[in-house]
Tab-separated table of C-alpha atoms in Angstrom:
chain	number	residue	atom	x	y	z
R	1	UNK	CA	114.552	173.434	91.861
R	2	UNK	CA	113.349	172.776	95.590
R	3	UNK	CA	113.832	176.354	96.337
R	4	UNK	CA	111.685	177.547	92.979
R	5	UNK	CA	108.944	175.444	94.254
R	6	UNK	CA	109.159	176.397	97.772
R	7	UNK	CA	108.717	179.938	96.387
R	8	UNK	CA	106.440	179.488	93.961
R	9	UNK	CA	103.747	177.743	95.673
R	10	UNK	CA	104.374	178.769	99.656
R	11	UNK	CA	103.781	175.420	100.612
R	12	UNK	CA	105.582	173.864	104.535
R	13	UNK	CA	108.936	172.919	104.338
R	14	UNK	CA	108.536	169.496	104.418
R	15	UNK	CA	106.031	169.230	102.042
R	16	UNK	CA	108.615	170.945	99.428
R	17	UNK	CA	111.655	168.565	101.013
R	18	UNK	CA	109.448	165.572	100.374
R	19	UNK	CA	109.175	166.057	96.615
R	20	UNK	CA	112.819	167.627	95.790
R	21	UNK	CA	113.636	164.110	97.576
R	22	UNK	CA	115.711	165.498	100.891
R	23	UNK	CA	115.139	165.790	104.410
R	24	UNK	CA	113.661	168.919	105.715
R	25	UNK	CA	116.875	170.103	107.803
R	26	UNK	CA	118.918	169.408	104.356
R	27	UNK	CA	116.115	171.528	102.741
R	28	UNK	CA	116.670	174.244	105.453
R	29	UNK	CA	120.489	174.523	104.433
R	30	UNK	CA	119.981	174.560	100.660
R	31	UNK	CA	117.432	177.274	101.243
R	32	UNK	CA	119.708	179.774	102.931
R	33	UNK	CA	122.586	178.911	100.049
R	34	UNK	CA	120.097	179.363	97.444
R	35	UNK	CA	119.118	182.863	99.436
R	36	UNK	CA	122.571	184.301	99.852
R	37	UNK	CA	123.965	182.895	96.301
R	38	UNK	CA	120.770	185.654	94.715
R	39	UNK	CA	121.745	188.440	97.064
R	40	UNK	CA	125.586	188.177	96.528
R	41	UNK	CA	125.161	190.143	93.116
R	42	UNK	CA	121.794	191.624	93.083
R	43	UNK	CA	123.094	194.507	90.916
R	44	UNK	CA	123.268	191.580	88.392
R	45	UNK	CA	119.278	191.338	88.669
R	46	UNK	CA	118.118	194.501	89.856
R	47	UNK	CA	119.216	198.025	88.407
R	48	UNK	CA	118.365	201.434	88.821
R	49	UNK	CA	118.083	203.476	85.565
R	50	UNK	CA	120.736	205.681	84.556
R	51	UNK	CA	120.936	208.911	82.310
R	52	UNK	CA	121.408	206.642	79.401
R	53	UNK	CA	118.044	205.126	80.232
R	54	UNK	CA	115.989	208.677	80.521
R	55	UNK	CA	114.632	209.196	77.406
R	56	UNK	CA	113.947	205.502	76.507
R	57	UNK	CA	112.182	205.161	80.316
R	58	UNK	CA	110.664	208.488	80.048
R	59	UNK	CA	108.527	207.819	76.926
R	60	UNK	CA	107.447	204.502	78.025
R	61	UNK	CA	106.032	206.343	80.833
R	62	UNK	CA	104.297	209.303	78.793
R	63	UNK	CA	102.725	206.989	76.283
R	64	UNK	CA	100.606	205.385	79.161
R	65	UNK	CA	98.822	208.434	79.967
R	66	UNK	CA	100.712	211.874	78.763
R	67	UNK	CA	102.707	212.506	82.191
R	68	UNK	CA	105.967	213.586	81.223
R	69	UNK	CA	109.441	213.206	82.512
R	70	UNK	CA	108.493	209.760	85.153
R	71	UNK	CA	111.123	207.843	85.501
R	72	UNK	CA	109.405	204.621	87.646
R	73	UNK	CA	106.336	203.740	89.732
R	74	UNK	CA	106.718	203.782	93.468
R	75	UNK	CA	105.030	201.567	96.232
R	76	UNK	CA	104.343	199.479	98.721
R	77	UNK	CA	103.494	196.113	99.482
R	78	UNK	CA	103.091	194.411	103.162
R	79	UNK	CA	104.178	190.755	103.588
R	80	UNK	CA	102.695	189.060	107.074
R	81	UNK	CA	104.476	187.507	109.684
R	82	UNK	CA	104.171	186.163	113.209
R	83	UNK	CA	106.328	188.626	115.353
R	84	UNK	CA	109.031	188.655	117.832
R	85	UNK	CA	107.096	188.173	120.934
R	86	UNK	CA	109.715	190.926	122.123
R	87	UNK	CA	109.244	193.457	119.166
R	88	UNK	CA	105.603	192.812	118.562
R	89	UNK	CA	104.157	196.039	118.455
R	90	UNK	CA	106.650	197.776	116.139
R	91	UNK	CA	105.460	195.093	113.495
R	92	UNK	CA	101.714	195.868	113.933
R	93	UNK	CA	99.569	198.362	112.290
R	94	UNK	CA	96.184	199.805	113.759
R	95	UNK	CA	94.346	195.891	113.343
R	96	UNK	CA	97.221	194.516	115.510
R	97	UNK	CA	98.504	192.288	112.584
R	98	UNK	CA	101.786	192.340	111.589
R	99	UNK	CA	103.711	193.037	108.604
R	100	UNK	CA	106.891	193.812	106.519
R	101	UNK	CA	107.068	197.346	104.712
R	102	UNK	CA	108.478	196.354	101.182
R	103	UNK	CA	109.705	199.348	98.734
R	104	UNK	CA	109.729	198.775	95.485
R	105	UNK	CA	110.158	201.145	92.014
R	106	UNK	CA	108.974	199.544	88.953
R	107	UNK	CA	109.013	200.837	85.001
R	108	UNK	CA	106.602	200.195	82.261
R	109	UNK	CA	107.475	196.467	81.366
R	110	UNK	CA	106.995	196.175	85.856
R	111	UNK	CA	111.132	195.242	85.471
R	112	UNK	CA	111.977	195.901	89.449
R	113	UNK	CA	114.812	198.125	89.837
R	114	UNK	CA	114.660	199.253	93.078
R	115	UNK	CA	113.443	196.806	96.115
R	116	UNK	CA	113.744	197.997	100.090
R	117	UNK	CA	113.088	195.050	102.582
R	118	UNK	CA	114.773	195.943	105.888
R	119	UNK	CA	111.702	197.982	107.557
R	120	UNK	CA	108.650	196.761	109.534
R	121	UNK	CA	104.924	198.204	109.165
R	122	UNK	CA	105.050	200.762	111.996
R	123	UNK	CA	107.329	202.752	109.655
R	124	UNK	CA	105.863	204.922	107.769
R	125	UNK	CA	106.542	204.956	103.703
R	126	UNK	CA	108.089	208.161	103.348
R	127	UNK	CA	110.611	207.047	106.682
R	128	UNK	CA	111.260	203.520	104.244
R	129	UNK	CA	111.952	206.151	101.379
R	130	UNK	CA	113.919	208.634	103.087
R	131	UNK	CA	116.109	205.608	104.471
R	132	UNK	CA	116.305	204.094	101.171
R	133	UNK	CA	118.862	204.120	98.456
R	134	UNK	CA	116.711	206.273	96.259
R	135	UNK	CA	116.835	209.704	97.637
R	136	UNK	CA	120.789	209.490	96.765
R	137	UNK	CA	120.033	207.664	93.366
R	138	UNK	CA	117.859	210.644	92.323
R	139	UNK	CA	120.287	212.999	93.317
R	140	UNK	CA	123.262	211.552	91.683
R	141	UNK	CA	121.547	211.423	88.394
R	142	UNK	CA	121.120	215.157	88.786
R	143	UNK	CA	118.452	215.226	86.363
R	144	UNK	CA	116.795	218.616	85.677
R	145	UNK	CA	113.162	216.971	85.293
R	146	UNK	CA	112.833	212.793	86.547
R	147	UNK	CA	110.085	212.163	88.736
R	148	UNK	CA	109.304	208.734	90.421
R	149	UNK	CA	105.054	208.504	90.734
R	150	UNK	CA	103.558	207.242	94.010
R	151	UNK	CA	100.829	207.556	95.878
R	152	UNK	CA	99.945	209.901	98.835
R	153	UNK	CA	101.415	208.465	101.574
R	154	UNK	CA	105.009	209.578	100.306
R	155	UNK	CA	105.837	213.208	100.445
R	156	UNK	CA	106.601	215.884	97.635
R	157	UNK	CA	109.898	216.225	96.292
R	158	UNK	CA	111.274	217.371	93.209
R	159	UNK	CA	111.591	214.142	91.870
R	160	UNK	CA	108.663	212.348	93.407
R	161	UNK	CA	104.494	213.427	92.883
R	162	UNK	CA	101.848	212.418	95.254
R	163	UNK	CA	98.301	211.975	94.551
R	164	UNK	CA	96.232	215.269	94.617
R	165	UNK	CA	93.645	216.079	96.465
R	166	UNK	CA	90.612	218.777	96.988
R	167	UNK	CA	90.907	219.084	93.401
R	168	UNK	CA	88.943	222.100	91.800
R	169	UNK	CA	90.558	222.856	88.508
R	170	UNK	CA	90.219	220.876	85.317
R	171	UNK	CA	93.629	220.717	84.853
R	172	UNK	CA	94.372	219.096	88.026
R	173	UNK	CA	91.977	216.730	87.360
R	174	UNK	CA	93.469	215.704	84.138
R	175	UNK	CA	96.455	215.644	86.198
R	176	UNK	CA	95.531	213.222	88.560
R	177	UNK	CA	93.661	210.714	86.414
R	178	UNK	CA	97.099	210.869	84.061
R	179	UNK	CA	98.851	210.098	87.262
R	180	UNK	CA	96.941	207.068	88.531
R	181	UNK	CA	97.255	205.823	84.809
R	182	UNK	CA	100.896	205.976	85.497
R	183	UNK	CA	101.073	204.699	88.952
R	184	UNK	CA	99.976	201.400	87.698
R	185	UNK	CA	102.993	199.213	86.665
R	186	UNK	CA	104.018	199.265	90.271
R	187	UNK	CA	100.835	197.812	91.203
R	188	UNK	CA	100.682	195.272	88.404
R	189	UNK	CA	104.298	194.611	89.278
R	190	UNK	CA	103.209	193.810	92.804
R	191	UNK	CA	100.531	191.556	91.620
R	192	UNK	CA	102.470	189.573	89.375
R	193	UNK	CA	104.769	189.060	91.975
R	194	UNK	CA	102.212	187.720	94.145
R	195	UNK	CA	101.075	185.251	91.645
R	196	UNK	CA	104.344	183.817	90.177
R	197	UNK	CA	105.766	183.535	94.101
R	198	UNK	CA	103.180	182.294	96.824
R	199	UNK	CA	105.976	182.555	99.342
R	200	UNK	CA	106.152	185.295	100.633
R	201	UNK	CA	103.354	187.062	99.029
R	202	UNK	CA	100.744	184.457	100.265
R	203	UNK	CA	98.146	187.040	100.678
R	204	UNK	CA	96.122	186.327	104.276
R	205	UNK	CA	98.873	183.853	106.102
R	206	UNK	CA	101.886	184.811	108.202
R	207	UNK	CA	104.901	182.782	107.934
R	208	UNK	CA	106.989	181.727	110.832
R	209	UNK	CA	110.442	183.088	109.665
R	210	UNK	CA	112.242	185.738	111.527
R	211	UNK	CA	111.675	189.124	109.919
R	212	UNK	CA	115.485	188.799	108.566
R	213	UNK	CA	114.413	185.629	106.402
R	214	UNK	CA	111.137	186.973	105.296
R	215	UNK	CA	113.390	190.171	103.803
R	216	UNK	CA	116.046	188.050	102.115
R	217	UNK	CA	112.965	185.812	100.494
R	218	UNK	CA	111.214	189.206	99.941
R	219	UNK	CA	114.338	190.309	97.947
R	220	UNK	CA	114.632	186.999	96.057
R	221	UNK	CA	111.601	186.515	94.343
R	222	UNK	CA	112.055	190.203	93.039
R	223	UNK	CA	115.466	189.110	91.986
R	224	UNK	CA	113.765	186.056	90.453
R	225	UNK	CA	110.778	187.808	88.909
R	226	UNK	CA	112.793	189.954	86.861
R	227	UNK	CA	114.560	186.839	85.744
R	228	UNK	CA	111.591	185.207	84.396
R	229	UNK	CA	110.436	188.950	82.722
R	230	UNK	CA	114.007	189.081	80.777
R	231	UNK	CA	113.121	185.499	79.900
R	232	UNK	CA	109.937	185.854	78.475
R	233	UNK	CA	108.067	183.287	81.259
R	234	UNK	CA	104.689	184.110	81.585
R	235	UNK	CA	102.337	183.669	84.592
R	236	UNK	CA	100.013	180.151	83.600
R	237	UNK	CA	96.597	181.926	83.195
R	238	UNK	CA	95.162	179.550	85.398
R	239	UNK	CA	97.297	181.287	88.653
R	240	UNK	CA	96.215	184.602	87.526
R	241	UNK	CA	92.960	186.337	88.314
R	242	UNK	CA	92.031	188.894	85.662
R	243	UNK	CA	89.358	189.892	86.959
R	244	UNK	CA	90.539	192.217	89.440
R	245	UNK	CA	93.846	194.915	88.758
R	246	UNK	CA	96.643	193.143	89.872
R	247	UNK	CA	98.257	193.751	93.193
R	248	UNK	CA	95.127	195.397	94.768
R	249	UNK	CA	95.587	193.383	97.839
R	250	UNK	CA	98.641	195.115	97.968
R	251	UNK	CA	97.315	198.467	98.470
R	252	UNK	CA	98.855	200.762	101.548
R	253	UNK	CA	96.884	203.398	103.621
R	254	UNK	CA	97.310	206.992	102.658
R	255	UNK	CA	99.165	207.572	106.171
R	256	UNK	CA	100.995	210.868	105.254
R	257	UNK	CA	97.782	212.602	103.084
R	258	UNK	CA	99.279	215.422	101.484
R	259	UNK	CA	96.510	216.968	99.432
R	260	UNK	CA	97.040	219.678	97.669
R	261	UNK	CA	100.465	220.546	99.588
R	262	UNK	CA	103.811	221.193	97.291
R	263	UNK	CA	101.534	221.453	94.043
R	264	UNK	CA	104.051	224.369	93.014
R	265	UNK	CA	106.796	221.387	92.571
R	266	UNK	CA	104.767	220.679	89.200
R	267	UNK	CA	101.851	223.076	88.661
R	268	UNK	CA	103.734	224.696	85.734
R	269	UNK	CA	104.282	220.922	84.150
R	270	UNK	CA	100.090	220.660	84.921
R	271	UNK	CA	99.537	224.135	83.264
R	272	UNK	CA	101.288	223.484	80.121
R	273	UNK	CA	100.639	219.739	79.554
R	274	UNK	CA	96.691	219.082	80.898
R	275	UNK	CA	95.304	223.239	80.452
């Protein structure tokens, strides 16, 4: 129960110690077996679809907005920390201040099943994708037409769309708009996350954990968010501000902008579903 607070409000240590009625070294320990108790089975928690899941994924995704064959939202999110004085600058991104790349793929109901904490912000997102498990989960379901949606700063594949850009046809229009349509679970997903679990996802602060720690809690609030979406808990309305689309503080830079680059990959899919 300390630990649930401790995430859920990303308050100091001994503040959260103080109420669960322990010291804050005792606190320290019973945070790490808390930590590595979640990640022991995470398969338990967090799940990739499988072929079984296609068709019942696939047309939660096309009733959003008409895209066919997407098989989960890709993204994004940045968690702050203060640095290792020795590998600052690999942390840091162009406004010197220093982050945590997470990946995460998302479906309709924002059910996380697919979360990569290991990289820091100088990596790009298509070098946290390529070194991720999804390039071999996509490939192993050897599906004909499964795509995963995300933004421009990942590249083209077969299985993956990017934004595009330089637009000039109506179709690709149609396209794009059905495309950010789809995109958003992830980013819903991501704000969600932020407002059920303050720690880490405390927008503007940087916590002083190693980068190590700040993965492993990264990993076990998604663990624990999925949790409370299989058990119907919803966010208080209070902690949740409606009036902007959750996760937008979440947003990453466009850092690999492919425009209108590997359109081919799906211009017959644009053709016969948005002509």
């Amino acid at each position: 129960m300390a630990v649930l607070h401790f995430l859920a409000k990303g308050s100091f240590q001994f503040t959260v110690s103080v109420t669960g009625g322990m010291s804050q070294p005792t606190f320290t320990v019973v945070l790490q077996e808390v930590l590595c108790a979640l990640q022991k089975h995470p398969k338990n928690y967090i799940q990739f679809p499988n072929q079984q899941d296609f068709a019942t994924v696939k047309g939660d995704f096309y009733a959003l907005r008409g895209l066919p064959y997407v098989f989960g939202a890709i993204d994004g999110a940045l968690i702050a920390l203060v640095p290792p004085q020795a590998r600052k600058q690999v942390y840091s991104n162009q406004k010197n201040y220093h982050f945590i790349n997470v990946q995460v793929v998302c479906s309709v109901d924002l059910n996380i099943s697919s979360v990569c904490a290991r990289f820091p912000r100088s990596t790009r997102d298509s070098f946290v994708l390529h070194n991720s498990t999804i390039p071999l989960q996509m490939s192993q379901l050897a599906l004909e037409q499964a795509w995963l949606v995300g933004d421009s700063a990942y590249p083209n594949r077969p299985w993956l769309l990017a934004t595009l850009r330089n637009l000039t046809m109506p179709g690709e229009v149609r396209f794009n708009e059905a495309y950010r349509r789809t995109r958003r679970p992830v980013k819903q997903a991501f704000g969600f996350l932020k407002e059920r679990f303050r720690c880490p996802y405390k927008a503007g602060e940087a916590f002083l954990y190693s980068p190590d720690k700040l993965c492993q809690l990264a990993v076990a609030c998604c663990i624990l968010q999925n949790v409370a979406l299989h058990s119907n808990i919803p966010i208080m309305a209070e902690d949740c501000n409606c009036d902007k689309p959750p996760g937008e503080d979440f947003e990453m830079p466009n850092e690999d902008d492919s425009g209108k680059e590997g359109i081919h990959v799906y211009q017959d899919d644009i053709d016969h579903f948005f002509n």
